[in-house]
Amino acid sequence: MLNLNYTPEQVVDISHLTREEWLSYRRLGIGGSDVAAIMGISPFATSRDLYNDKIGVEPVIEEESNWVALEVGHRLEDLVAEIFSKKTGLEVFPVRIMFRHPLYPFMLADVDFFVRMPDGSFAILECKTCNYNAKDKWADGNIPDHYIYQVRHYMAVMNIHHAFIACLWGNNEKDFVYYPLDRDLLEEENIIEQEEYFWTEYVEKKVEPPLSGKPDLVLASIRRYSGYADKSIPEISISGLEARSLERYLSLSEEKSQLEKRKKEIDSEQKAIIVPFVEQMGQGCKALLEDGTNRYRITFSPTRRTMIGKENLEKLKVQHPDIFEEYTTETENRVFRLKKEVA
């Protein structure tokens, strides 16, 4: 049973902190945006990534982050709050303080905005933005799960029972939704239990948590903290892992190969079908065929892009090495291949 007789503690005024100072304070505990990684549902990071961040381990390979999206989201928070206020008639205000749960001091909270409710109580307002293609994730009353965990964490720290999550995905007031979220003490108890285990068993003891989460994120995490490939390392003998998982990998490879073969057959048949239509269209990009029952609208539009071919790239490297160095970026991608041999 949770003890609800508490007031959140103030850690620091964040209004004048530099980003590095703010990050240093964040490493003192678990913030709302960290929770999804602990629960294994984050679309951005694994629990291993979060662990490394909390103990100050820097990734070997610095990957370019989408700083534009992050900056846009940050700058639009005030606008999202303003739209929410106009739509609801409720007073919205910021409090630029980092708070801490007095009973679970590893729980920290930077709340976007607070809402003054008609009865004088307060609610939390979490402001989000997304691109137009992601708006369906917010349709029909849905809130992405990782944001729900974030706000439930905030309600726990602040001892507040109501919250709103608002999202803007366009430049129109109609491109906006907000949903209420009420406190769920059973879910909150589970969140606190998971966070406490992560903090006390992994972070405080400096023990790496097991790699878990979406495979793409896990593989990216391994790559980020292992560093660049080194071909001079001798062949590694693997132990403690079962060969049957590799047999399953080979089986899936064969299945994938058959599907790709069928895909090529379908592609070839489709191309054969469109030949007479393309021939009649010539340089045209749009066409119409009617058979008395249906109308078929055809488009055959061009896509063009400017690129530097491999040959010209080599010339650029030789003739203008300074420009080549300034405008090219080297990336690394490692391919896992498996070959079965008789022992």
Coordinates of C-alpha atoms in Angstrom, one line a residue:
M1 CA 0.0 0.0 0.0
L2 CA 1.5 3.3 -1.1
N3 CA 2.0 6.1 1.5
L4 CA 0.4 9.2 0.0
N5 CA 1.2 11.5 2.9
Y6 CA 4.1 13.4 1.4
T7 CA 5.1 16.6 -0.3
P8 CA 7.7 16.6 -3.1
E9 CA 11.2 18.0 -2.4
Q10 CA 12.8 20.7 -4.5
V11 CA 16.2 19.6 -5.8
V12 CA 17.3 22.6 -7.9
D13 CA 15.9 25.6 -9.9
I14 CA 16.6 24.5 -13.5
S15 CA 15.7 27.9 -15.2
H16 CA 19.3 29.0 -15.4
L17 CA 21.1 25.7 -15.6
T18 CA 23.2 24.9 -18.7
R19 CA 22.4 21.6 -20.5
E20 CA 25.4 19.9 -19.0
E21 CA 24.5 21.0 -15.5
W22 CA 20.9 19.8 -16.0
L23 CA 22.2 16.4 -17.2
S24 CA 24.4 16.1 -14.2
Y25 CA 21.4 16.6 -11.9
R26 CA 19.4 14.1 -14.0
R27 CA 22.1 11.4 -13.4
L28 CA 21.3 11.7 -9.6
G29 CA 18.1 9.7 -10.2
I30 CA 15.4 8.5 -12.6
G31 CA 13.4 11.0 -14.6
G32 CA 10.0 10.6 -16.3
S33 CA 11.5 10.0 -19.7
D34 CA 13.7 7.2 -18.3
V35 CA 10.9 5.0 -17.2
A36 CA 10.0 3.4 -20.6
A37 CA 13.6 2.2 -21.0
I38 CA 13.4 0.5 -17.6
M39 CA 10.0 -1.1 -18.5
G40 CA 11.5 -2.3 -21.8
I41 CA 9.1 -0.4 -24.1
S42 CA 11.1 2.7 -25.0
P43 CA 11.4 3.4 -28.8
F44 CA 14.6 5.3 -28.1
A45 CA 16.8 3.5 -25.6
T46 CA 17.4 0.2 -23.8
S47 CA 17.9 -0.2 -20.1
R48 CA 21.6 -0.7 -20.8
D49 CA 21.7 2.7 -22.5
L50 CA 20.1 4.3 -19.5
Y51 CA 22.4 2.5 -17.1
N52 CA 25.5 3.7 -19.0
D53 CA 24.1 7.3 -18.9
K54 CA 23.5 7.2 -15.2
I55 CA 27.0 6.0 -14.3
G56 CA 28.5 8.4 -16.8
V57 CA 29.8 6.0 -19.4
E58 CA 30.1 7.7 -22.8
P59 CA 29.3 5.8 -26.0
V60 CA 32.4 5.0 -28.1
I61 CA 30.6 5.9 -31.4
E62 CA 28.9 9.3 -31.2
E63 CA 25.8 8.9 -33.4
E64 CA 24.1 12.0 -34.9
S65 CA 21.0 12.7 -32.9
N66 CA 18.0 14.3 -34.5
W67 CA 18.7 17.6 -32.8
V68 CA 16.3 19.5 -35.0
A69 CA 13.3 17.4 -33.9
L70 CA 14.4 17.7 -30.2
E71 CA 14.8 21.5 -30.6
V72 CA 11.5 21.9 -32.4
G73 CA 9.8 19.9 -29.6
H74 CA 11.4 22.0 -26.9
R75 CA 10.5 25.3 -28.6
L76 CA 6.9 24.3 -29.2
E77 CA 6.1 23.3 -25.7
D78 CA 4.9 26.8 -24.8
L79 CA 2.7 26.8 -27.9
V80 CA 1.2 23.4 -27.1
A81 CA 0.4 24.7 -23.5
E82 CA -1.2 27.8 -25.0
I83 CA -3.4 25.8 -27.3
F84 CA -4.4 23.5 -24.4
S85 CA -5.3 26.6 -22.3
K86 CA -7.4 28.2 -25.0
K87 CA -9.3 24.9 -25.7
T88 CA -10.0 24.1 -22.1
G89 CA -10.2 27.6 -20.5
L90 CA -7.8 26.3 -17.7
E91 CA -4.9 28.3 -16.4
V92 CA -1.5 26.7 -17.3
F93 CA 1.8 27.8 -15.8
P94 CA 5.4 26.5 -15.6
V95 CA 7.4 25.7 -12.5
R96 CA 11.1 25.4 -13.5
I97 CA 12.1 23.2 -10.6
M98 CA 13.5 19.7 -10.5
F99 CA 11.5 17.8 -7.9
R100 CA 12.3 14.6 -5.9
H101 CA 10.1 12.0 -4.3
P102 CA 10.8 12.2 -0.5
L103 CA 10.1 8.5 0.1
Y104 CA 11.9 7.2 -3.1
P105 CA 14.7 9.8 -3.6
F106 CA 15.9 8.2 -6.8
M107 CA 12.7 9.4 -8.5
L108 CA 13.1 12.9 -10.1
A109 CA 10.6 15.0 -12.1
D110 CA 10.9 17.9 -14.5
V111 CA 7.3 18.7 -15.2
D112 CA 6.5 20.8 -18.3
F113 CA 3.5 22.7 -17.0
F114 CA 1.0 22.6 -14.2
V115 CA -2.8 23.2 -14.6
R116 CA -4.9 25.0 -12.0
M117 CA -8.2 23.1 -11.9
P118 CA -11.6 24.7 -11.2
D119 CA -11.7 23.3 -7.7
G120 CA -8.3 24.8 -6.8
S121 CA -6.4 21.6 -7.1
F122 CA -3.5 21.1 -9.6
A123 CA -2.9 18.8 -12.5
I124 CA 0.1 18.0 -14.6
L125 CA 0.3 19.0 -18.3
E126 CA 2.8 17.1 -20.5
C127 CA 3.3 18.7 -23.9
K128 CA 4.4 16.7 -26.9
T129 CA 4.9 17.2 -30.7
C130 CA 5.2 14.7 -33.5
N131 CA 5.4 14.8 -37.3
Y132 CA 2.3 14.4 -39.4
N133 CA 3.1 10.7 -40.2
A134 CA 3.0 9.8 -36.5
K135 CA -0.4 11.4 -35.8
D136 CA -2.3 8.1 -36.0
K137 CA -0.5 7.0 -32.8
W138 CA -2.7 9.6 -31.1
A139 CA -6.0 8.7 -32.7
D140 CA -9.1 7.5 -31.0
G141 CA -8.0 8.5 -27.5
N142 CA -4.7 6.6 -27.7
I143 CA -1.5 7.8 -26.0
P144 CA 1.8 6.1 -26.7
D145 CA 2.6 3.9 -23.8
H146 CA 6.0 5.4 -23.1
Y147 CA 4.4 8.8 -22.5
I148 CA 1.9 7.2 -20.2
Y149 CA 4.7 5.8 -18.0
Q150 CA 6.4 9.2 -18.1
V151 CA 3.4 11.0 -16.7
R152 CA 2.5 8.3 -14.2
H153 CA 6.1 8.8 -12.8
Y154 CA 5.5 12.5 -12.6
M155 CA 2.2 12.0 -10.7
A156 CA 4.0 9.8 -8.2
V157 CA 6.7 12.3 -7.5
M158 CA 4.4 15.3 -7.3
N159 CA 1.6 13.4 -5.4
I160 CA -0.9 14.7 -7.9
H161 CA -3.9 12.7 -9.0
H162 CA -4.7 14.2 -12.4
A163 CA -2.8 14.9 -15.6
F164 CA -3.2 15.8 -19.2
I165 CA -1.1 14.8 -22.2
A166 CA -1.3 17.1 -25.2
C167 CA 0.2 16.7 -28.7
L168 CA 0.6 19.0 -31.7
W169 CA 1.5 17.5 -35.1
G170 CA 0.9 20.4 -37.6
N171 CA 0.6 24.1 -37.9
N172 CA -3.2 24.2 -37.4
E173 CA -5.3 24.2 -34.2
K174 CA -7.0 21.1 -35.6
D175 CA -3.7 19.2 -35.6
F176 CA -3.9 18.9 -31.9
V177 CA -5.3 16.5 -29.3
Y178 CA -5.2 16.3 -25.5
Y179 CA -6.3 13.5 -23.2
P180 CA -6.8 13.3 -19.4
L181 CA -4.9 10.7 -17.4
D182 CA -5.9 9.8 -13.8
R183 CA -3.6 8.4 -11.2
D184 CA -3.6 4.5 -11.0
L185 CA -2.0 3.5 -7.7
L186 CA -1.6 -0.1 -8.6
E187 CA 0.3 0.8 -11.8
E188 CA 2.3 3.4 -9.8
E189 CA 3.3 0.7 -7.3
N190 CA 4.6 -1.4 -10.1
I191 CA 6.5 1.5 -11.7
I192 CA 8.2 2.4 -8.4
E193 CA 9.1 -1.3 -7.8
Q194 CA 10.7 -1.6 -11.2
E195 CA 12.6 1.8 -10.9
E196 CA 13.8 0.9 -7.4
Y197 CA 15.2 -2.4 -8.6
F198 CA 16.9 -0.8 -11.5
W199 CA 18.5 1.9 -9.3
T200 CA 19.5 -0.2 -6.3
E201 CA 20.5 -3.4 -8.1
Y202 CA 22.2 -2.0 -11.2
V203 CA 23.1 1.7 -10.9
E204 CA 24.2 1.7 -7.3
K205 CA 26.0 -1.6 -7.5
K206 CA 27.5 -0.7 -10.9
V207 CA 26.2 -3.9 -12.4
E208 CA 25.1 -3.9 -16.1
P209 CA 21.5 -4.8 -16.6
P210 CA 20.8 -7.5 -19.2
L211 CA 20.3 -6.4 -22.8
S212 CA 16.6 -6.4 -23.5
G213 CA 14.1 -4.4 -25.6
K214 CA 13.5 -4.1 -29.3
P215 CA 16.2 -6.0 -31.3
D216 CA 17.2 -3.0 -33.4
L217 CA 17.7 -0.8 -30.3
V218 CA 19.7 -3.6 -28.6
L219 CA 22.0 -4.1 -31.6
A220 CA 22.4 -0.3 -31.9
S221 CA 23.3 -0.2 -28.2
I222 CA 26.0 -2.9 -28.5
R223 CA 27.4 -1.1 -31.5
R224 CA 27.4 2.3 -29.7
Y225 CA 29.3 1.0 -26.7
S226 CA 31.6 -1.6 -28.3
G227 CA 33.2 0.8 -30.8
Y228 CA 34.4 0.3 -34.4
A229 CA 35.1 -3.2 -35.8
D230 CA 38.7 -4.4 -35.5
K231 CA 39.6 -7.0 -38.1
S232 CA 42.9 -7.7 -36.5
I233 CA 41.2 -9.4 -33.5
P234 CA 41.6 -13.2 -33.8
E235 CA 38.6 -15.5 -34.2
I236 CA 36.6 -15.5 -31.0
S237 CA 35.5 -18.8 -29.5
I238 CA 31.9 -18.4 -28.3
S239 CA 30.7 -20.3 -25.2
G240 CA 27.6 -20.4 -23.1
L241 CA 25.2 -20.0 -26.0
E242 CA 23.2 -22.7 -27.7
A243 CA 23.7 -23.8 -31.3
R244 CA 20.0 -24.4 -31.8
S245 CA 19.4 -20.7 -32.0
L246 CA 21.8 -20.5 -34.9
E247 CA 19.9 -23.4 -36.5
R248 CA 16.8 -21.3 -36.2
Y249 CA 18.6 -18.4 -37.8
L250 CA 19.6 -20.5 -40.7
S251 CA 16.0 -21.8 -41.1
L252 CA 14.7 -18.2 -41.1
S253 CA 17.4 -17.3 -43.7
E254 CA 16.1 -20.0 -46.0
E255 CA 12.5 -19.0 -45.5
K256 CA 13.5 -15.3 -46.2
S257 CA 15.3 -16.4 -49.3
Q258 CA 12.2 -18.2 -50.6
L259 CA 10.0 -15.2 -49.9
E260 CA 12.5 -12.9 -51.7
K261 CA 12.5 -15.2 -54.7
R262 CA 8.7 -15.1 -54.8
K263 CA 8.9 -11.3 -54.5
K264 CA 11.2 -11.1 -57.5
E265 CA 8.8 -13.3 -59.5
I266 CA 5.9 -11.0 -58.6
D267 CA 7.9 -7.9 -59.5
S268 CA 8.7 -9.4 -62.8
E269 CA 5.1 -10.2 -63.6
Q270 CA 3.9 -6.8 -62.6
K271 CA 6.5 -5.1 -64.9
A272 CA 5.4 -7.3 -67.8
I273 CA 1.8 -6.2 -67.2
I274 CA 2.5 -2.5 -67.2
V275 CA 4.6 -2.5 -70.4
P276 CA 1.8 -1.7 -72.9
F277 CA 0.4 1.0 -70.6
V278 CA 3.8 2.7 -70.2
E279 CA 4.2 2.5 -74.0
Q280 CA 1.0 4.4 -74.6
M281 CA 1.8 7.0 -71.9
G282 CA 5.1 7.9 -73.4
Q283 CA 6.3 11.0 -71.7
G284 CA 3.0 11.5 -69.9
C285 CA 2.7 11.1 -66.2
K286 CA -1.0 10.5 -65.8
A287 CA -3.5 8.3 -67.7
L288 CA -7.1 7.1 -67.4
L289 CA -8.7 3.8 -68.4
E290 CA -12.5 3.1 -68.2
D291 CA -14.1 -0.2 -69.0
G292 CA -17.7 0.8 -68.4
T293 CA -17.7 -0.6 -64.9
N294 CA -14.6 0.8 -63.3
R295 CA -12.3 3.8 -63.8
Y296 CA -8.5 3.2 -63.4
R297 CA -6.3 6.3 -62.8
I298 CA -2.7 5.6 -63.5
T299 CA 0.3 7.7 -62.6
F300 CA 3.8 7.2 -63.8
S301 CA 5.7 10.0 -62.1
P302 CA 9.4 10.6 -62.0
T303 CA 11.5 10.8 -58.9
R304 CA 14.8 12.6 -59.3
R305 CA 17.7 13.1 -56.9
T306 CA 21.2 14.6 -57.2
M307 CA 24.0 12.4 -56.2
I308 CA 27.8 12.0 -56.6
G309 CA 28.8 8.7 -58.2
K310 CA 31.6 6.6 -56.8
E311 CA 34.0 7.6 -59.6
N312 CA 33.4 11.3 -59.1
L313 CA 33.6 10.9 -55.4
E314 CA 37.1 9.4 -55.8
K315 CA 38.0 12.4 -58.0
L316 CA 36.8 14.8 -55.4
K317 CA 38.8 13.1 -52.7
V318 CA 42.0 13.4 -54.8
Q319 CA 41.5 16.9 -56.3
H320 CA 39.8 18.6 -53.4
P321 CA 40.7 16.7 -50.2
D322 CA 39.7 19.6 -48.0
I323 CA 36.2 19.7 -49.4
F324 CA 35.9 15.9 -49.3
E325 CA 36.8 15.9 -45.6
E326 CA 34.4 18.7 -44.7
Y327 CA 31.3 17.3 -46.5
T328 CA 31.6 13.6 -46.3
T329 CA 30.9 11.4 -43.2
E330 CA 32.1 7.8 -42.7
T331 CA 29.6 5.5 -41.1
E332 CA 30.0 1.8 -40.1
N333 CA 27.5 -0.9 -40.6
R334 CA 28.3 -4.5 -39.7
V335 CA 26.6 -7.5 -41.4
F336 CA 26.0 -10.7 -39.5
R337 CA 26.5 -13.8 -41.7
L338 CA 26.3 -17.4 -40.7
K339 CA 27.8 -20.4 -42.5
K340 CA 27.3 -24.0 -41.3
E341 CA 30.2 -26.5 -41.6
V342 CA 30.7 -30.1 -40.5
A343 CA 32.8 -30.3 -37.3

